[in-house]
Amino acid sequence: MDAATTLPIMAPASAEIFLAIAGLALLMVGVFKGEGSLKMLSWATIAALVVAAVLVVVKGGEALAFQGLFVTDSFAQYAKILILLGSAFSIVLSLGYLEREQAGRFEYPVLILFATLGMMLMVSAKDLIMLYMGLELQSLALYVVASIRRDTLKSTEAGLKYFVLGALSSGLLLYGCSMIYGFTGTTSFEILATVLGTGEAPSTGLVVGLVFLVCGLAFKVSAVPFHMWTPDVYEGAPTPVTALFAVAPKVAAIALFLRVMIDPFGDLLASWQQVVVFVSLASMVVGALAAIMQTNIKRLMAYSSIGHMGYALVGLAAGTEAGVTGVMIYMATYIFMNIGTFAVILGMRRDGRLVENLSDLAGLSRTHPMMALALLIFMFSMAGIPPLAGFFGKWYVFMAAVNAGLYGLAVVGVLASVIGAFYYLRIVKIMYFDEAQQPLDGAVAGDLRLILYGSAIVTVLFFLGLSPIYDTAAAAAASLIGA
């Protein structure tokens, strides 16, 4: 096969191919220039992510590549833009941190680039083998960045714990894939959908394989009961890495969850819906209750993310186009709320050292009024208070659940939101009503301010752009449901 026939076949994956080449080139630059190249490599990685986003947008329409293993469609485009946005934001957050903490290693932005490549392959997977390749490329890079500060016990422990539990979840997922292959004779999503769409009852072995697959995917979105790694890894990993974990991989994992359940297994809704409903219920309840007892803000954000994944899974449990649309809108709001909150956490310094306890926020409204106002906006949004962005995400997933007849799930979701509002409002109370024993440092780095105030503005004014965002998310959902 010559280049004239090969290149058009690979064209749908042009963004991924570009990122792979850019990653290898930047790695070579880092090897030859050493640690002093970190800042240059970070900006070059951000530039590569921007170029990849342009390629994703330009390469519109549905198309297959690599013998049908890879698909690009509106759904993948939507998810990839969010992933690229989350990765770029997290690199910007790390610029000052790595320098101040003297933890600069040139591998850091390159590893994030390769993790992003894995995430993009995940959301474009059209085959169980491609799914696993994307998942592992993402996971291997993230295991390393979690322990990038190998001179600190917490970071090393976080990386090791993430690796061990991640390997366990990969085992569950692979076992599920092998059982599905064993009982259907294929790993292709397209053929699986044809085989399972005949109307015949699925075999017990296939259902068991599907359950294992769901378990593996539930770990990746840190849904209950596979959430155990999340608080420890969030707390132990360097804060910019935690910010990355909280956004881009979550979007990728949720998008993968949606594609796998809706595309090849959409006709088996009755078989997997109950499992997803249970995981969603448990995640919302555990996320809401466990966060109340936290005193460390990174651990609180970990339980908050568990709860948010439970809300997102409400849309998946509905199994409808409206449900997928709701999840897509939810993840768009989720990125800005979280990245802004982590910008605040990175700005929490006392005598030049990072502090992470909730009590350290006391009196923030008087010492850093704008930062306190931004954090108030993020907390209100996460609690689902209108007209902030978080309200619309919850509204669409709960409405999808109601329209699908999942009344109990929607009611529990609303109750969990009310419980969750307690700990979000507690942070606001500490900032505005508690007296500071010792105020935080005055200066906040310019890159943090940019992310912080930009995210706050998007969160407040989200409703102004709701119509085009809804239309884009609905088009993405339609391309997935109609696949």
PDB file of N, CA and C in Angstrom, residues 74 78 321 325 329 396 465-478:
ATOM      1  N   SER A  74     -19.081  13.535  15.765  1.00  0.00           N
ATOM      2  CA  SER A  74     -19.366  14.734  16.566  1.00  0.00           C
ATOM      3  C   SER A  74     -19.159  14.476  18.052  1.00  0.00           C
ATOM      4  N   TYR A  78     -16.487  16.588  20.358  1.00  0.00           N
ATOM      5  CA  TYR A  78     -16.901  17.333  21.552  1.00  0.00           C
ATOM      6  C   TYR A  78     -16.029  16.937  22.751  1.00  0.00           C
ATOM      7  N   GLU A 321     -30.934   9.680  24.162  1.00  0.00           N
ATOM      8  CA  GLU A 321     -30.185  10.785  23.545  1.00  0.00           C
ATOM      9  C   GLU A 321     -30.157  11.988  24.487  1.00  0.00           C
ATOM     10  N   THR A 325     -26.846  13.850  26.004  1.00  0.00           N
ATOM     11  CA  THR A 325     -26.715  15.317  25.885  1.00  0.00           C
ATOM     12  C   THR A 325     -26.459  15.934  27.259  1.00  0.00           C
ATOM     13  N   ILE A 329     -23.137  18.132  28.527  1.00  0.00           N
ATOM     14  CA  ILE A 329     -23.217  19.488  29.101  1.00  0.00           C
ATOM     15  C   ILE A 329     -22.620  19.483  30.512  1.00  0.00           C
ATOM     16  N   TYR A 396     -30.152  18.949  33.293  1.00  0.00           N
ATOM     17  CA  TYR A 396     -30.323  18.116  32.099  1.00  0.00           C
ATOM     18  C   TYR A 396     -30.215  16.622  32.402  1.00  0.00           C
ATOM     19  N   GLY A 465     -24.286  31.265  26.886  1.00  0.00           N
ATOM     20  CA  GLY A 465     -23.886  30.406  25.759  1.00  0.00           C
ATOM     21  C   GLY A 465     -24.558  29.049  25.790  1.00  0.00           C
ATOM     22  N   LEU A 466     -25.616  28.943  26.621  1.00  0.00           N
ATOM     23  CA  LEU A 466     -26.235  27.624  26.802  1.00  0.00           C
ATOM     24  C   LEU A 466     -26.815  27.054  25.504  1.00  0.00           C
ATOM     25  N   SER A 467     -27.432  27.926  24.708  1.00  0.00           N
ATOM     26  CA  SER A 467     -28.095  27.432  23.499  1.00  0.00           C
ATOM     27  C   SER A 467     -27.114  26.780  22.521  1.00  0.00           C
ATOM     28  N   PRO A 468     -26.003  27.459  22.137  1.00  0.00           N
ATOM     29  CA  PRO A 468     -25.053  26.772  21.235  1.00  0.00           C
ATOM     30  C   PRO A 468     -24.395  25.553  21.865  1.00  0.00           C
ATOM     31  N   ILE A 469     -24.134  25.612  23.171  1.00  0.00           N
ATOM     32  CA  ILE A 469     -23.521  24.448  23.829  1.00  0.00           C
ATOM     33  C   ILE A 469     -24.500  23.268  23.812  1.00  0.00           C
ATOM     34  N   TYR A 470     -25.777  23.573  24.079  1.00  0.00           N
ATOM     35  CA  TYR A 470     -26.785  22.507  24.061  1.00  0.00           C
ATOM     36  C   TYR A 470     -26.891  21.888  22.651  1.00  0.00           C
ATOM     37  N   ASP A 471     -26.898  22.758  21.626  1.00  0.00           N
ATOM     38  CA  ASP A 471     -27.008  22.255  20.254  1.00  0.00           C
ATOM     39  C   ASP A 471     -25.808  21.366  19.899  1.00  0.00           C
ATOM     40  N   THR A 472     -24.606  21.799  20.314  1.00  0.00           N
ATOM     41  CA  THR A 472     -23.399  21.005  20.031  1.00  0.00           C
ATOM     42  C   THR A 472     -23.451  19.676  20.767  1.00  0.00           C
ATOM     43  N   ALA A 473     -23.851  19.716  22.042  1.00  0.00           N
ATOM     44  CA  ALA A 473     -23.940  18.477  22.824  1.00  0.00           C
ATOM     45  C   ALA A 473     -25.014  17.554  22.252  1.00  0.00           C
ATOM     46  N   ALA A 474     -26.137  18.135  21.799  1.00  0.00           N
ATOM     47  CA  ALA A 474     -27.209  17.315  21.219  1.00  0.00           C
ATOM     48  C   ALA A 474     -26.753  16.663  19.922  1.00  0.00           C
ATOM     49  N   ALA A 475     -25.974  17.409  19.118  1.00  0.00           N
ATOM     50  CA  ALA A 475     -25.442  16.834  17.877  1.00  0.00           C
ATOM     51  C   ALA A 475     -24.463  15.699  18.198  1.00  0.00           C
ATOM     52  N   ALA A 476     -23.653  15.907  19.243  1.00  0.00           N
ATOM     53  CA  ALA A 476     -22.708  14.860  19.659  1.00  0.00           C
ATOM     54  C   ALA A 476     -23.462  13.612  20.111  1.00  0.00           C
ATOM     55  N   ALA A 477     -24.516  13.817  20.891  1.00  0.00           N
ATOM     56  CA  ALA A 477     -25.312  12.685  21.370  1.00  0.00           C
ATOM     57  C   ALA A 477     -25.996  11.961  20.211  1.00  0.00           C
ATOM     58  N   ALA A 478     -26.500  12.735  19.254  1.00  0.00           N
ATOM     59  CA  ALA A 478     -27.183  12.127  18.105  1.00  0.00           C
ATOM     60  C   ALA A 478     -26.217  11.270  17.296  1.00  0.00           C
TER      61      ALA A 478
END
